[in-house]
PDB file of C-alpha atoms in Angstrom:
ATOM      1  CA  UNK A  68      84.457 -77.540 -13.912  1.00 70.00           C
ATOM      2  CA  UNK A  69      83.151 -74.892 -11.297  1.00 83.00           C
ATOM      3  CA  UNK A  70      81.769 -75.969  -7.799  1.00 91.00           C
ATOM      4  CA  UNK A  71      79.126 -73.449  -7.053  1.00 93.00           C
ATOM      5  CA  UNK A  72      77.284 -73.369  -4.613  1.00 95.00           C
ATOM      6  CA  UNK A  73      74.929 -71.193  -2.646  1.00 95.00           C
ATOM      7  CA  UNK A  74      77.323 -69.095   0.318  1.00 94.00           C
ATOM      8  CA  UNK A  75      75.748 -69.491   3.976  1.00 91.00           C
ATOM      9  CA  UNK A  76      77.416 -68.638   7.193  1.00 90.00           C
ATOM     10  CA  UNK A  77      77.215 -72.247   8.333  1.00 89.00           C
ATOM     11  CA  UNK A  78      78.371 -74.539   5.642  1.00 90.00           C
ATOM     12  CA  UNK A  79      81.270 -72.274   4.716  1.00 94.00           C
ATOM     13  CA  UNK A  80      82.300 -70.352   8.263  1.00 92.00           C
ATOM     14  CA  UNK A  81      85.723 -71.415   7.796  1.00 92.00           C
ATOM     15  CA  UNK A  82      86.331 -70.263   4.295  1.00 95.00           C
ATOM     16  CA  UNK A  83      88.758 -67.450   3.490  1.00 96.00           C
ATOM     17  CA  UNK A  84      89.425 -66.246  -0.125  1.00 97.00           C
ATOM     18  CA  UNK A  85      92.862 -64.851  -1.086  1.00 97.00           C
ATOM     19  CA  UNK A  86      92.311 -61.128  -2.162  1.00 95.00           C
ATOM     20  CA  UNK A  87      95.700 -61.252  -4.213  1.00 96.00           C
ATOM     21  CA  UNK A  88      95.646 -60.832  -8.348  1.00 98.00           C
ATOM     22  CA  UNK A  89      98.463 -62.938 -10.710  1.00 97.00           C
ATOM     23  CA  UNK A  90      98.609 -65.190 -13.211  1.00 96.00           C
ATOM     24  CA  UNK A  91      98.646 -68.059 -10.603  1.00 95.00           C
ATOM     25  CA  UNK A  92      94.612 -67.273  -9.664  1.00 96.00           C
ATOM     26  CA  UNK A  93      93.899 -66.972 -13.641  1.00 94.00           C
ATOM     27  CA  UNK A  94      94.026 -63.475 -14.160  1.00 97.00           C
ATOM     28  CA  UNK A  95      96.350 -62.734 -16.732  1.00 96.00           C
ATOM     29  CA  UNK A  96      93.626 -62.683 -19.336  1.00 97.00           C
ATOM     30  CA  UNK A  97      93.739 -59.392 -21.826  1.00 97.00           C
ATOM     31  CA  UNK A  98      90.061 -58.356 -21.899  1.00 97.00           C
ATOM     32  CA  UNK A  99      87.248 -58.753 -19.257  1.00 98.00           C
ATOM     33  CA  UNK A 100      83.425 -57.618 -19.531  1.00 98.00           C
ATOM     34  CA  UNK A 101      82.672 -54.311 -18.616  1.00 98.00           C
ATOM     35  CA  UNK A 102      79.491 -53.147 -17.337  1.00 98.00           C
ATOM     36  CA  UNK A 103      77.501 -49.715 -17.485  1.00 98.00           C
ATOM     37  CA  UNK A 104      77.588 -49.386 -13.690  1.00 98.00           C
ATOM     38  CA  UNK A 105      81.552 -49.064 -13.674  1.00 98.00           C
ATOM     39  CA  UNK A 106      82.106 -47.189 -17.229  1.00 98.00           C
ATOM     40  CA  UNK A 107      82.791 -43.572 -15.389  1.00 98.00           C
ATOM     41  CA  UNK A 108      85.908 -45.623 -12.806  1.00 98.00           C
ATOM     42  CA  UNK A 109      86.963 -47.787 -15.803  1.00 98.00           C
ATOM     43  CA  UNK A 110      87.718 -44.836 -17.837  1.00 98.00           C
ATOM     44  CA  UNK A 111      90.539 -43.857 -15.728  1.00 98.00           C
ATOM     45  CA  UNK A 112      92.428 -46.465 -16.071  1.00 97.00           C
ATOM     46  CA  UNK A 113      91.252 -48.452 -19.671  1.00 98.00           C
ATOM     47  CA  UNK A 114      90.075 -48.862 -22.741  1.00 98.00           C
ATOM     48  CA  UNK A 115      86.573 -49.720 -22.656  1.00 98.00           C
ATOM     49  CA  UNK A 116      85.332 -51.208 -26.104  1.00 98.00           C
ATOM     50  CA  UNK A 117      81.994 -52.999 -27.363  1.00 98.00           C
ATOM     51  CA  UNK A 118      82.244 -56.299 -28.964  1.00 97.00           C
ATOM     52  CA  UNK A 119      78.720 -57.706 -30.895  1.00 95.00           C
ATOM     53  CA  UNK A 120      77.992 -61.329 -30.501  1.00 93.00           C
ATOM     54  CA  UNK A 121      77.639 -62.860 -33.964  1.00 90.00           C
ATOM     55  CA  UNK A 122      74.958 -65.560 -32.813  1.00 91.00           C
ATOM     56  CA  UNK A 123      72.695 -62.529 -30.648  1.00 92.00           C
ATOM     57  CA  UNK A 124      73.756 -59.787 -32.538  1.00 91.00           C
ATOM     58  CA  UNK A 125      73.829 -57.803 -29.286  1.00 96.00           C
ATOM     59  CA  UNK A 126      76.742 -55.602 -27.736  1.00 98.00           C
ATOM     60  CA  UNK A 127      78.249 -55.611 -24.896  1.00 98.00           C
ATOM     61  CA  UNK A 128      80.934 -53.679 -23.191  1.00 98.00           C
ATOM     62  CA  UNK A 129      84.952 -54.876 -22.359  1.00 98.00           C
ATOM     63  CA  UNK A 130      87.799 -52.982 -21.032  1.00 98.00           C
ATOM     64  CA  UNK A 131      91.441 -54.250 -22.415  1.00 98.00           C
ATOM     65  CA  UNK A 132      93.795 -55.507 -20.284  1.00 98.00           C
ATOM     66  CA  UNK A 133      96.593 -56.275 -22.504  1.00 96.00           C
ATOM     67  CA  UNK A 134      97.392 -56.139 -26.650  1.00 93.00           C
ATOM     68  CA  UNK A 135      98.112 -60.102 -26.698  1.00 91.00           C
ATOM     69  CA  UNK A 136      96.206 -63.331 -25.697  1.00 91.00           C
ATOM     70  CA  UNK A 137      96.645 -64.242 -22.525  1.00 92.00           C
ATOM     71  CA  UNK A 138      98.281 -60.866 -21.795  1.00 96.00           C
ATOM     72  CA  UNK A 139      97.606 -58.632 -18.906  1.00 97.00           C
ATOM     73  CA  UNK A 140      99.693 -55.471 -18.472  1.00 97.00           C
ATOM     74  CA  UNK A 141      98.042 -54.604 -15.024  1.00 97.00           C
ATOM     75  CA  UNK A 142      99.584 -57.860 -13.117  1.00 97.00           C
ATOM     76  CA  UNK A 143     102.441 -56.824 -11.103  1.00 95.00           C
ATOM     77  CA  UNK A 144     103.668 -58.744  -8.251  1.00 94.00           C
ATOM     78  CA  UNK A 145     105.706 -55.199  -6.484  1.00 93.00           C
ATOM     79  CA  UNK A 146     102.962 -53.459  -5.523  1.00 93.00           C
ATOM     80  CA  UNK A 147      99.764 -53.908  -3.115  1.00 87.00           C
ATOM     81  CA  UNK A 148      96.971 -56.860  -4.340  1.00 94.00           C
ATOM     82  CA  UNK A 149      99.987 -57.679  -7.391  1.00 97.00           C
ATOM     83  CA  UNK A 150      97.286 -55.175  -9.756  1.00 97.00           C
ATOM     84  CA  UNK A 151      98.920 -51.633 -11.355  1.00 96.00           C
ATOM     85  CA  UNK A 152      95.747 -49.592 -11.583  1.00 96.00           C
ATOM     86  CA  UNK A 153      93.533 -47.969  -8.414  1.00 95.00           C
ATOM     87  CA  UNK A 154      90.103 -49.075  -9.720  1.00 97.00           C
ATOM     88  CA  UNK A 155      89.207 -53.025 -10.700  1.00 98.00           C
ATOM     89  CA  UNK A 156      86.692 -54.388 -13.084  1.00 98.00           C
ATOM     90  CA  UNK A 157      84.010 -56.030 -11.381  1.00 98.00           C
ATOM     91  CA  UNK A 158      84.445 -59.278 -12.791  1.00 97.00           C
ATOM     92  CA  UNK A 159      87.876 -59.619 -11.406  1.00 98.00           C
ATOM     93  CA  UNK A 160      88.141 -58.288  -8.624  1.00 98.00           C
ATOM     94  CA  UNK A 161      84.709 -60.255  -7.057  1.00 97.00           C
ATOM     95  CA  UNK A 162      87.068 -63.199  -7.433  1.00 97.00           C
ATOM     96  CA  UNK A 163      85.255 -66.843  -6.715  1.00 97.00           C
ATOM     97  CA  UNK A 164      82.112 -65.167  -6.383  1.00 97.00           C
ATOM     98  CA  UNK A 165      78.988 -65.076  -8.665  1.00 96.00           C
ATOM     99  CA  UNK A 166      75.046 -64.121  -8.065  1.00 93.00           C
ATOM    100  CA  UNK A 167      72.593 -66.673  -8.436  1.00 89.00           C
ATOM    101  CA  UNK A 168      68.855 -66.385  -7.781  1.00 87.00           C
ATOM    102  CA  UNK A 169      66.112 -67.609  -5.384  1.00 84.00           C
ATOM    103  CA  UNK A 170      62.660 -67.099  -4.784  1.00 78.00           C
ATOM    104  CA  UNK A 171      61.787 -65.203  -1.944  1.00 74.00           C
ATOM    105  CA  UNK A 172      58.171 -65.539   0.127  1.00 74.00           C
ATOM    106  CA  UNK A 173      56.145 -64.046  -2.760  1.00 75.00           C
ATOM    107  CA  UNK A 174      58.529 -66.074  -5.253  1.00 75.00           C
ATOM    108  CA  UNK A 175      60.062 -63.403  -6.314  1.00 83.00           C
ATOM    109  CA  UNK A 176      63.647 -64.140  -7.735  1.00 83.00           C
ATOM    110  CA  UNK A 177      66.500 -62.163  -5.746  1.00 84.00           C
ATOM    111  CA  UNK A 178      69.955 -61.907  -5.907  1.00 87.00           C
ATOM    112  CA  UNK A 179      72.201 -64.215  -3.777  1.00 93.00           C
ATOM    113  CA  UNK A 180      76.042 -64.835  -3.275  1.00 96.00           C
ATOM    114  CA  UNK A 181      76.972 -68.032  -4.922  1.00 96.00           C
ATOM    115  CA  UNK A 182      81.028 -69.234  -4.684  1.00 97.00           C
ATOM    116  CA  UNK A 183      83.294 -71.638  -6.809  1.00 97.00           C
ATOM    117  CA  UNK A 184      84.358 -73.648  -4.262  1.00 96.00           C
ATOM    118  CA  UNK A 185      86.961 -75.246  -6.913  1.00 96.00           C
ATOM    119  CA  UNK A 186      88.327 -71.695  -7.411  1.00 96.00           C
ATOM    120  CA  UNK A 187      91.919 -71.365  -6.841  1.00 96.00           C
ATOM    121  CA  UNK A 188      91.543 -68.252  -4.180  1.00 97.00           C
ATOM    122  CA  UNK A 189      89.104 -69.857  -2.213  1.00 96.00           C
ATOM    123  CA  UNK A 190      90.451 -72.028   0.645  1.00 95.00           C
ATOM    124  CA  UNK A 191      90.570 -72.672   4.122  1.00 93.00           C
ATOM    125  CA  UNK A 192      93.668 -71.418   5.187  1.00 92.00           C
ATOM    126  CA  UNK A 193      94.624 -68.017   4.217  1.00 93.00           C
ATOM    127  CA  UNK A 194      93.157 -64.660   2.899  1.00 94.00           C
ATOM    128  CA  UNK A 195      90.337 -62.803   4.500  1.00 94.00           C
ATOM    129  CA  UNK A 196      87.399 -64.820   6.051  1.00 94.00           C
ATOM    130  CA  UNK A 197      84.449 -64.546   4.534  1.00 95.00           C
ATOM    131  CA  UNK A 198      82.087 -64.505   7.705  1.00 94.00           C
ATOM    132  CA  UNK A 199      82.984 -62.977  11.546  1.00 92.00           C
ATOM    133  CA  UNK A 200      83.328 -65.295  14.765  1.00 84.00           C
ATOM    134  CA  UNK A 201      79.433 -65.175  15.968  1.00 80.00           C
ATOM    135  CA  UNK A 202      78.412 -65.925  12.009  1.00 76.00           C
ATOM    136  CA  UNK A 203      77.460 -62.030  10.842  1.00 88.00           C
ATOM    137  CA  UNK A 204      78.964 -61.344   7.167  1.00 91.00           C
ATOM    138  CA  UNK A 205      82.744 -59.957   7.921  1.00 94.00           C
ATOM    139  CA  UNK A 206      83.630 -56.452   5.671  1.00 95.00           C
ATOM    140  CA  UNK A 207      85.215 -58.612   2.783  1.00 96.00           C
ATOM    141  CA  UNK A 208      82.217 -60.146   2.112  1.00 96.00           C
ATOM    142  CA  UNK A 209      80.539 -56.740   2.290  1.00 95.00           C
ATOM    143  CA  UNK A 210      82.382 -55.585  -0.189  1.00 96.00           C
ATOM    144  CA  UNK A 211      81.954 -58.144  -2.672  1.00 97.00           C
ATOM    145  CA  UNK A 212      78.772 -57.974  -2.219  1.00 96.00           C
ATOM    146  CA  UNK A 213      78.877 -53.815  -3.478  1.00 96.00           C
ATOM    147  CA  UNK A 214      80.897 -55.455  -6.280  1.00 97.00           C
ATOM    148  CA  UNK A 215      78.149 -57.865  -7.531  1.00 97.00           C
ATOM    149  CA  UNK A 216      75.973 -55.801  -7.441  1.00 96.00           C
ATOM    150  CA  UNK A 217      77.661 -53.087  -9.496  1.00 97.00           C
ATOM    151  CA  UNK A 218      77.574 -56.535 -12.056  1.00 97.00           C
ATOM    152  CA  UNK A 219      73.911 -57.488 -11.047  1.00 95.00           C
ATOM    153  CA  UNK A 220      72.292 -53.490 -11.537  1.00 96.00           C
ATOM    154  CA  UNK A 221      75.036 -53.447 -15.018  1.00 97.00           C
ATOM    155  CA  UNK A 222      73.547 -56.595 -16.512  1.00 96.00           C
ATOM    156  CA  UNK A 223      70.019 -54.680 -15.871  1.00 95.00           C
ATOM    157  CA  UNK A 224      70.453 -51.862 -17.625  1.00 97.00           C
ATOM    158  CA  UNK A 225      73.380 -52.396 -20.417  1.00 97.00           C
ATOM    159  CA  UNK A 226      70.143 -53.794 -23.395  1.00 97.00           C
ATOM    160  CA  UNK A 227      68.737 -50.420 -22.977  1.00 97.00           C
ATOM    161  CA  UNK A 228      71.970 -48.101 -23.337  1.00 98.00           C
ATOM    162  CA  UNK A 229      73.139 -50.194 -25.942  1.00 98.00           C
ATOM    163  CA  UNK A 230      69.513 -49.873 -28.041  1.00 97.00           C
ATOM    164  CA  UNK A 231      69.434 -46.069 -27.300  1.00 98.00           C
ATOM    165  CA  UNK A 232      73.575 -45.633 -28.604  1.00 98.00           C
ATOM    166  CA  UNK A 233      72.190 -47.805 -31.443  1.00 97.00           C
ATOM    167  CA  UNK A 234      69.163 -45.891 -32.066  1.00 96.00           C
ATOM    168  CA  UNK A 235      71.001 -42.817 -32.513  1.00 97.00           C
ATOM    169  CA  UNK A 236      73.708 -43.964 -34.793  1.00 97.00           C
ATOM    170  CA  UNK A 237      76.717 -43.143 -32.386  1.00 98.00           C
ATOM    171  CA  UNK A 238      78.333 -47.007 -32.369  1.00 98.00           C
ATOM    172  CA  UNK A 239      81.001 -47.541 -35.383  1.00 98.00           C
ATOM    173  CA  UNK A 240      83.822 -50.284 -35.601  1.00 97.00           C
ATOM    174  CA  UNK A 241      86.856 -49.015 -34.663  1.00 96.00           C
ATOM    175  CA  UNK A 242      90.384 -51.118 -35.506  1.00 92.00           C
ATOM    176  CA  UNK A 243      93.139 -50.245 -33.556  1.00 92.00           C
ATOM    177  CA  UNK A 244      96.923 -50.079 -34.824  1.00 92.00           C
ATOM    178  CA  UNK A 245      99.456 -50.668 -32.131  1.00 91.00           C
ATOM    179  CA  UNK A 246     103.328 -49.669 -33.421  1.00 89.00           C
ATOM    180  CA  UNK A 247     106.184 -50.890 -30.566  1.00 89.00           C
ATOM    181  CA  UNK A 248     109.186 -49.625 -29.737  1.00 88.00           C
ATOM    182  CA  UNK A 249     111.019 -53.352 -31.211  1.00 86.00           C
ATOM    183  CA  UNK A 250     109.552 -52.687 -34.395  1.00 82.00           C
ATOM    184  CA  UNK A 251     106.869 -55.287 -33.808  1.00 86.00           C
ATOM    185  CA  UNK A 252     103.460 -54.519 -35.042  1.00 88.00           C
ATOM    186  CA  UNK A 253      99.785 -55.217 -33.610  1.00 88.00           C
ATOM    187  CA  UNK A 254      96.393 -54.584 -34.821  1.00 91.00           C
ATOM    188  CA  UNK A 255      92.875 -55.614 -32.447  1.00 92.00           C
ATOM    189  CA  UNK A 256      89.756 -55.892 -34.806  1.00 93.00           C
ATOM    190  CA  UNK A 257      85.936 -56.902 -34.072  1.00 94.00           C
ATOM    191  CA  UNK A 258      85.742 -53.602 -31.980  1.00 97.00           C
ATOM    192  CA  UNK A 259      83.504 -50.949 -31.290  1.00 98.00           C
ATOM    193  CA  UNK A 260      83.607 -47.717 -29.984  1.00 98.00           C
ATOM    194  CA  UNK A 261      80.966 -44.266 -29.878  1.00 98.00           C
ATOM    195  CA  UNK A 262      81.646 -41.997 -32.531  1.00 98.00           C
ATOM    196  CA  UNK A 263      82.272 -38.274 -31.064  1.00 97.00           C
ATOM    197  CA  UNK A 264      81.203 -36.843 -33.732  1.00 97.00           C
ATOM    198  CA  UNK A 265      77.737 -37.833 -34.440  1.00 97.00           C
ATOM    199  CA  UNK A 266      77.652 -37.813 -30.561  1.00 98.00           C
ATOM    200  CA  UNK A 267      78.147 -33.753 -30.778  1.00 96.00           C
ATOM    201  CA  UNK A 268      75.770 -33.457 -33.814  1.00 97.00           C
ATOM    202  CA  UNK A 269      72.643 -34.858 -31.705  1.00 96.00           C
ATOM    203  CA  UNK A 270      69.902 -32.546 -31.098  1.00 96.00           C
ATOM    204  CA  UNK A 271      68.911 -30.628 -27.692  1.00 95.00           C
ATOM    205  CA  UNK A 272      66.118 -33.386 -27.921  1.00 95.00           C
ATOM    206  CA  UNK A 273      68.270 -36.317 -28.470  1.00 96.00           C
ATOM    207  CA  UNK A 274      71.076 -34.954 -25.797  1.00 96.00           C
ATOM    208  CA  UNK A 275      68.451 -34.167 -23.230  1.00 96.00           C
ATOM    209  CA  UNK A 276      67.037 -38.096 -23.655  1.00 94.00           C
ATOM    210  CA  UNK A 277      70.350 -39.604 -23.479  1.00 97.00           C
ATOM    211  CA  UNK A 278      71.350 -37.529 -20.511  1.00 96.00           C
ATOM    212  CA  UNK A 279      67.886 -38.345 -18.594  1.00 96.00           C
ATOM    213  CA  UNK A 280      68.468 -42.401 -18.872  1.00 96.00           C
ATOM    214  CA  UNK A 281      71.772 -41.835 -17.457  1.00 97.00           C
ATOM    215  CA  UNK A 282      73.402 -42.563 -21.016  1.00 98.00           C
ATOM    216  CA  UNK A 283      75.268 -39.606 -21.727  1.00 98.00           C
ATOM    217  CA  UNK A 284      78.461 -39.254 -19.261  1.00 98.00           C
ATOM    218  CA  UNK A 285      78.579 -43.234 -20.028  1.00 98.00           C
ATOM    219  CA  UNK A 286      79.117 -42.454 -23.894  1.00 98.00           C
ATOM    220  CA  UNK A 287      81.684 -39.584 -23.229  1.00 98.00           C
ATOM    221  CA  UNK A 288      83.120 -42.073 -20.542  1.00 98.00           C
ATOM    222  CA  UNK A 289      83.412 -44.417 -23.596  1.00 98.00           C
ATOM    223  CA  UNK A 290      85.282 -42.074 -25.852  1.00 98.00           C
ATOM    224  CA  UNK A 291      87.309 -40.620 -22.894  1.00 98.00           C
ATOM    225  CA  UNK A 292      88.435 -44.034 -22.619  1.00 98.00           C
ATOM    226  CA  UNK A 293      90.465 -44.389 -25.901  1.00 97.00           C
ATOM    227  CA  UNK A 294      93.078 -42.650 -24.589  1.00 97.00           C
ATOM    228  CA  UNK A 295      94.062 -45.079 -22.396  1.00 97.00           C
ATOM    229  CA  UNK A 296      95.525 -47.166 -25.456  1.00 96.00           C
ATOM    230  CA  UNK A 297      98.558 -45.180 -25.499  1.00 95.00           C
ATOM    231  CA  UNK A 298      99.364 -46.457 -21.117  1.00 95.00           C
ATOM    232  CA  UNK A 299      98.732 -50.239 -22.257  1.00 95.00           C
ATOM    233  CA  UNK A 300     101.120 -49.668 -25.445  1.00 95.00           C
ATOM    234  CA  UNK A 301     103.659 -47.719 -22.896  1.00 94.00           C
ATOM    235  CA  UNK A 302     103.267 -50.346 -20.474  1.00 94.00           C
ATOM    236  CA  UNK A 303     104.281 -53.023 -22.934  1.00 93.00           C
ATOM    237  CA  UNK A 304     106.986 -51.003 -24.450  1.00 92.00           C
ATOM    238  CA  UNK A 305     108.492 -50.580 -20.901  1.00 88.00           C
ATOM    239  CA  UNK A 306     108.309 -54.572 -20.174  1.00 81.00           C
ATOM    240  CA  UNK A 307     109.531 -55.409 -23.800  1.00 65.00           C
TER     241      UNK A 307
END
């Protein structure tokens, strides 16, 4: 069970949070959610696929991490943070952290840090502290907070992009065959991708309405993306 709590300079002054990636801090997990707000970064490093919930019906975005459960190719304890790849998906890398909501002086609802205290990178004796001497919000926490909200602005618009890709007929299922070097066979179903072509066969109209909600890079971004298949399979064929 999680321990979360609102963050405040007082209650938690002491608190550092280890900034280090492995298996040890629950990472090695082979797909994450991926959000709108990080498609054009993720792209250079993964696969970024939709999945539909079968209770909702709605999509949402993932990047893969490995070809197995429980698999992720990108751990590696050698090099800086123990993560292979120069850009992180936001829900890793913001660690312990989560936004939560509370009403402001109109009772508005605005975003807020919230932490697992329970988590296993949060602590009180190493890793980066969270707030400076005097109580001000030290640069780790400022970037966390540039990470939540790339999740927080993501969760806002990902409905709409996902209505106007369906709208348009550009998401198909896609099943990927994965063929390794021992022989051994693999094959990821339940996924989604664009579909290039019907994405080239839109109208001036169509293109011009994608490109003006923002939509348009993120679907080539998308498609871009699938490349990315072949490093995870040569990954795994190198640590086979």
């Amino acid at each position: 069970m999680a321990n979360t709590v609102l963050l405040n300079n007082l209650a938690h002054q002491d608190l550092k949070v280890v900034t280090r990636f492995g298996a040890e801090f629950g990472d090695n997990v082979s797909s994450v959610l991926a959000f709108p707000t990080e498609f054009i970064e993720l792209q250079k490093e993964y696969p970024i696929l939709f999945r539909k919930n079968p209770e909702t019906q709605k999509f949402h975005a993932i990047v893969l991490l490995g070809l197995s459960q429980g698999e992720n190719l990108f751990l590696n304890p050698t090099v800086k943070a123990g993560w292979d790849a120069h850009y992180i998906p936001a829900v890793i890398a913001r660690g312990p952290f989560l936004i939560g909501f509370q009403s402001d002086t109109d009772k508005k609802k605005v975003p807020v840090i919230h932490i697992d205290l329970d988590h296993p990178k949060a602590n009180d004796e190493k890793g980066y502290p969270l707030f400076l001497e005097h109580g001000g919000n030290g640069p780790y926490l400022d970037h966390i907070a540039r990470i939540l909200n790339i999740v927080h602005e993501g969760i806002a618009m990902q409905d709409a992009m996902f209505n106007a890709f369906t709208e348009l007929g550009l998401i198909e299922p896609v099943d990927i065959e994965i063929d390794l070097h021992n022989g051994e066979k693999q094959r990821l179903v339940g996924n989604f991708t664009i579909n290039e072509e019907k994405l080239m066969a839109l109208g001036g109209e169509q293109l011009e309405k994608l490109n003006k909600l923002g939509f348009l890079p993120l679907a080539y971004a998308v498609i871009s993306s699938m490349t990315n298949i072949r490093k995870l399979t040569e990954i795994k064929n190198k640590k086979k």
